[in-house]
Amino acid sequence: MEEYCIHLAILCCIYLILAHSFNISFGLAGLLNLAHIATYAIGAYTYSILTIDYGYHFVAAFLLSGVGAALFSVFVGAIAARLRGDYFALGSLGFYFVVSALLINWREVTRGVLGIAGVPRPELLEIDFYENRNFLVLAVILCLGCLACMYLLQVSPFGRLLRAQSENEFAAMSLGRDVARARNLSFLISSAFAGFSGAIFASYLNYVDPSSFSLTEMILVLSMVVVGRPGSFWGVTLSTIFLVLLPEPLRFLDFPPSAIGPLRQIVYSAILVGVVYWRKEALFPRRRVV
Amino acid sequence: MSSSTPPLLQVSSLHVHLGGRDIVQDVSFSLTVGERVGIIGPNGSGKTTLFNSLSGFLPVSAGSITFREREISTLPPHRRAQLGLGRVFQNFGIFREMSVFENMLLAVESNRKIPKRRRQSTVAEYLDLVDLLEKQKDKAGSLSGGQMRLLEIARTLAVGAELLLLDEPTAGVSPKLKDSVRNLLVHASDNKRTIVVIEHDMGFIGQLCDRILVLDVGRLVLDGPPDEIRSSQKVHEIYFGDAHA
Amino acid sequence: MLDFFAQLTVNALIAGSVYALAACGMTLSYGLLKILNFAHGHLLMIGAYAFFFAFAELGLGFLASSIWTLGFSLLVTVVLFRIFIQPFLRYSFLLVLVTTLGLGYVFEAVVQLLFGAEVHAYPITRLSTSLQLGPVYFTTVQLIIVCASLLVLPLLAFILHGTRVGRRVRAFSEHSEAAQSLGLSFVRYQYGVLIVSAFLATGAGVLVAFDTNMYPTMGTTYTIKAFASMIVGGMGNLWGTIFGAYFLGFLETFGIGLEIGGVGLPASYKDAFAYVVVLLILLLRPEGVFSPGRRRV
C-alpha cells in the first residue's frame, strides 16, 4: 500500500510539471498547442538516449532534455507564426502526428514501438534511487523547483504580457511589445518544462515507448488545465492531482486488467468532453454573427 | 398615411442580452407599409444587434416583435423570411463562388409565388432591373461593391420580401452606384415594400428616408422626421460627446 | 517492370477510393457547418464493427446486417450531432474539434471493451475472391470499392453543382445567414448533409473491413487520412477533396512501392505520409490546392 502511494505521488509530480508547462502556452498565452505532448516525448527520449547510449550523468541529461524539447519548440513557433488563431491548433496537431510517426518509425534512434528499455535511475550522492522512496524525494524537489519557476513566471510582467496578447493580440502589439517574440519564448519555456517532466518520467519507469505519448495523454493534459481553469496556478495544481488520482479506484474494483486501459481512456475523454461542454463560453470565443 | 391600417412591424419593449451585457434595451417602435425609415447611432449603439434580433439570428431576452399582426420573436430566421421579412447584410450576403445568375435563381426558386415555367424570365427581369443581365455568367465575387449590393437588394425583392432590413447598404459602394441603390429602394417602396436602413451616410439617409430612429447605447432616443433629427441638440451630444464620456 | 507499375497504380486507385469515400463526408460537413469532426473516422470504425456484430457474430444475412449497420450508424451520428455539434455551431470550430476528438476516443475505448483490442476480420466470403485483369491482381471487394467511388462521388458532385438542393447547400456553405434570409431552413439541410456523410462513412468502413481487417484505433487513422485529403484539396471543396484523396493514395503507394536509387521507405512510413502532407499544406497553402485564397489575419 505504501509503495502504491509513493507511486501515485511520483506520478503527481511528473504530471504537475507537465500540466503547468501546458498552462503557460495555453492558459496564459491562449495558444492551443496540440503538439505539446510531443515535447514531453522528446524530453523523455532525449533523456533515455543520452543516459543509455552516451552514458550521460543525470543532471546533464535532465537539463539537456529540457534543452532538446525547447529546441524542438522552435518548429512550433514557426507554425504559430504562419497560422493564425484556430488554424494554429490544426497545424500543431499535424505536427504532433509527424513526430508520433517519427517516434514509431525511426527505429535506429527510437527503437520504434519496442521502445527504449533500461533507462537508469539517477546516480547522485551515493543515494540508491531505485528505492522509490528516495526517488520520490528527488521528484518532489524537482517538482517544487519547476513549479516555483513557473509560478514566478505567471506573476511576472512577462506573464502579464502573455495574458494580454491572448486576449487581444493587436492591442498588445500596439503597446509596443514584440508579441511574436513573447509567444516564441512562451513555447520555449513551456517545452523546456515539458522536457524536464519527460526526463523524470523516463527515469522513473526505466522505459519509454511511443504509446505513452498518444493523443489520449494530450487529452489528459488538456483536461488538467481546462478543469483547473486555464491560467490559474492553484486551479491547475488541484485539478492535476485530482485527475491523476481519479481512475485509481478502478483498480480496486473487479475489472479484468485488459479493461483498465480503455476505462481510463473513457474516463479522461469523457471528462474533457464534459468540461469543454460546460466551460465553452470561457474557453472558445463565439463566432462573429453577421 | 392612414391610421386605420395596422402596422406592418411592431416592436415592443425589445431587450437583447448578449455576452453579459444588454445590447438593446427597451426599444419600441412600429412601421407602416411603404415607410422609408433610417436608423442611425454611434458605433456600438446596438443597431446591427437590433436587426439580428428582428431577423431571428439572435434571441430576444424580453419584449415582442409582431410582423403582419403575428408574433415572430420565437420563429427561426427562415420562417420569418418566408413571411416576408428580408435582410441585406453589412458584409454582403452574396454567394461569391456562384454566378450572378445562380444567386438570383436561388431567390426566384425560393419564391413560391413564381411558377416554375416563369423562373428563367423572372431571373432575367430582376437582373435587368439592376443592370446585371450581361454579367449573369460572372462569378458574383467579381462584382464591385455597388453591384453586389444591388444584386443583394434585387435578390431580396425577388424572394418576395415585404419588409427590407438593410445594414449599411452604402458601405463599400461607389458614389455613382449609391444613387442606383437609393433609386432601387425608392422604387421598391413605391411598390408597397417597407424599407429600413442602418446608415452612417447622413446624406443618403436624408435623401431616402422620411423618418429616422436614433439609437444610443441600445436605447431608442429619438424618432422623427429628418429635419427634426438634424437640428436636434440631443443627436449632437450623442455623436460629439458631453452626454456621456 | 511495367507490370509492377500497373499493380502499384491499381493499388493506389484502391487506396485513393477508400480515402475519397471517407473524406467526402467530412468535407461536406465542413463546407456546410465549418466544423472539423474528428470523430468522422470513428463512424467508419463503428460501421465496420456494427456490421461485424450482425454478420459475423449474430450470423444475420447481408441485407439484414446492412440495414442494421446503417440504422445504428445513423442513430449514433444524429445523437452526436444533436448533443455535441449543433449547439456548438456558434463557437470557434476548435470547440467541435476538441469535443469530437474526445468523443472519438470514448468510442474507441468502448469498442475495445466490447470487442477487444486485437484485429478482427470478417468471415471469408465471395468478396475476397481474387480477380485478375492482365498483369494486375485485385479482389472483388476492391473492385467494388473503386466502382462505388467512381459512381457515388461524381454523383455527389453533380447533385451539389447541378441541382436545386445542391445549390442551396452551396449557398449555406458560403453565407448561411443570407441563405436563411431566402427562406431556407438551415436545420433541414444540416440533417441532410449529416445523413449523407454518415452513409458514406459507414459504407467506407464496411468495405474497408471486408478488404483488410478492423481494429479499434482505425478511427483515428481514417480521420487523419480524410483530414489530409481535405487539407490538400481544400476544406469543403468536394472535387478538391476527391483529388486530395487520390493524391494521398498515390503518394502513399508509390512512395512505399518505389525505390529511388535503391533507397526505399519502409512500409511502416505509409501512414506518416498523411501526417507530413497535412503539415506541409497547412504551412504552405492552408486553404488547399484548389480553394480560392483565404485572407489570413
CSV table of C-alpha atoms in Angstrom, one decimal, chain B residues 34-38 40 170 174-187 189-190 195 197 199-212 225-227 230:
chain,number,residue,atom,x,y,z
B,34,GLY,CA,-44.4,51.9,-47.6
B,35,GLU,CA,-42.4,53.8,-45.0
B,36,ARG,CA,-38.7,54.5,-45.5
B,37,VAL,CA,-37.0,54.6,-42.2
B,38,GLY,CA,-33.4,55.2,-41.3
B,40,ILE,CA,-28.6,56.0,-37.0
B,170,THR,CA,-23.8,52.1,-49.0
B,174,SER,CA,-19.1,54.0,-55.2
B,175,PRO,CA,-20.9,57.3,-55.3
B,176,LYS,CA,-22.4,56.7,-58.7
B,177,LEU,CA,-23.9,53.4,-57.6
B,178,LYS,CA,-25.1,54.8,-54.3
B,179,ASP,CA,-27.7,56.7,-56.4
B,180,SER,CA,-28.7,53.5,-58.1
B,181,VAL,CA,-29.1,51.9,-54.7
B,182,ARG,CA,-31.3,54.8,-53.5
B,183,ASN,CA,-33.3,54.7,-56.7
B,184,LEU,CA,-33.9,51.0,-56.3
B,185,LEU,CA,-35.1,51.4,-52.7
B,186,VAL,CA,-37.4,54.3,-53.7
B,187,HIS,CA,-38.8,52.1,-56.5
B,189,SER,CA,-41.1,51.5,-51.5
B,190,ASP,CA,-43.3,52.8,-54.3
B,195,ILE,CA,-37.5,49.9,-46.1
B,197,VAL,CA,-31.7,51.2,-43.4
B,199,GLU,CA,-26.6,54.0,-42.2
B,200,HIS,CA,-23.7,56.3,-41.4
B,201,ASP,CA,-24.0,58.3,-44.6
B,202,MET,CA,-26.3,61.1,-43.5
B,203,GLY,CA,-26.7,62.5,-47.0
B,204,PHE,CA,-28.0,59.2,-48.2
B,205,ILE,CA,-30.4,58.9,-45.3
B,206,GLY,CA,-31.6,62.4,-45.7
B,207,GLN,CA,-32.5,61.9,-49.4
B,208,LEU,CA,-34.1,58.5,-48.9
B,209,CYS,CA,-35.9,58.4,-45.6
B,210,ASP,CA,-38.9,60.1,-44.3
B,211,ARG,CA,-38.3,59.1,-40.7
B,212,ILE,CA,-35.2,58.5,-38.6
B,225,PRO,CA,-38.5,63.3,-39.5
B,226,PRO,CA,-35.0,64.1,-40.8
B,227,ASP,CA,-35.3,67.9,-40.2
B,230,ARG,CA,-30.8,67.1,-38.0
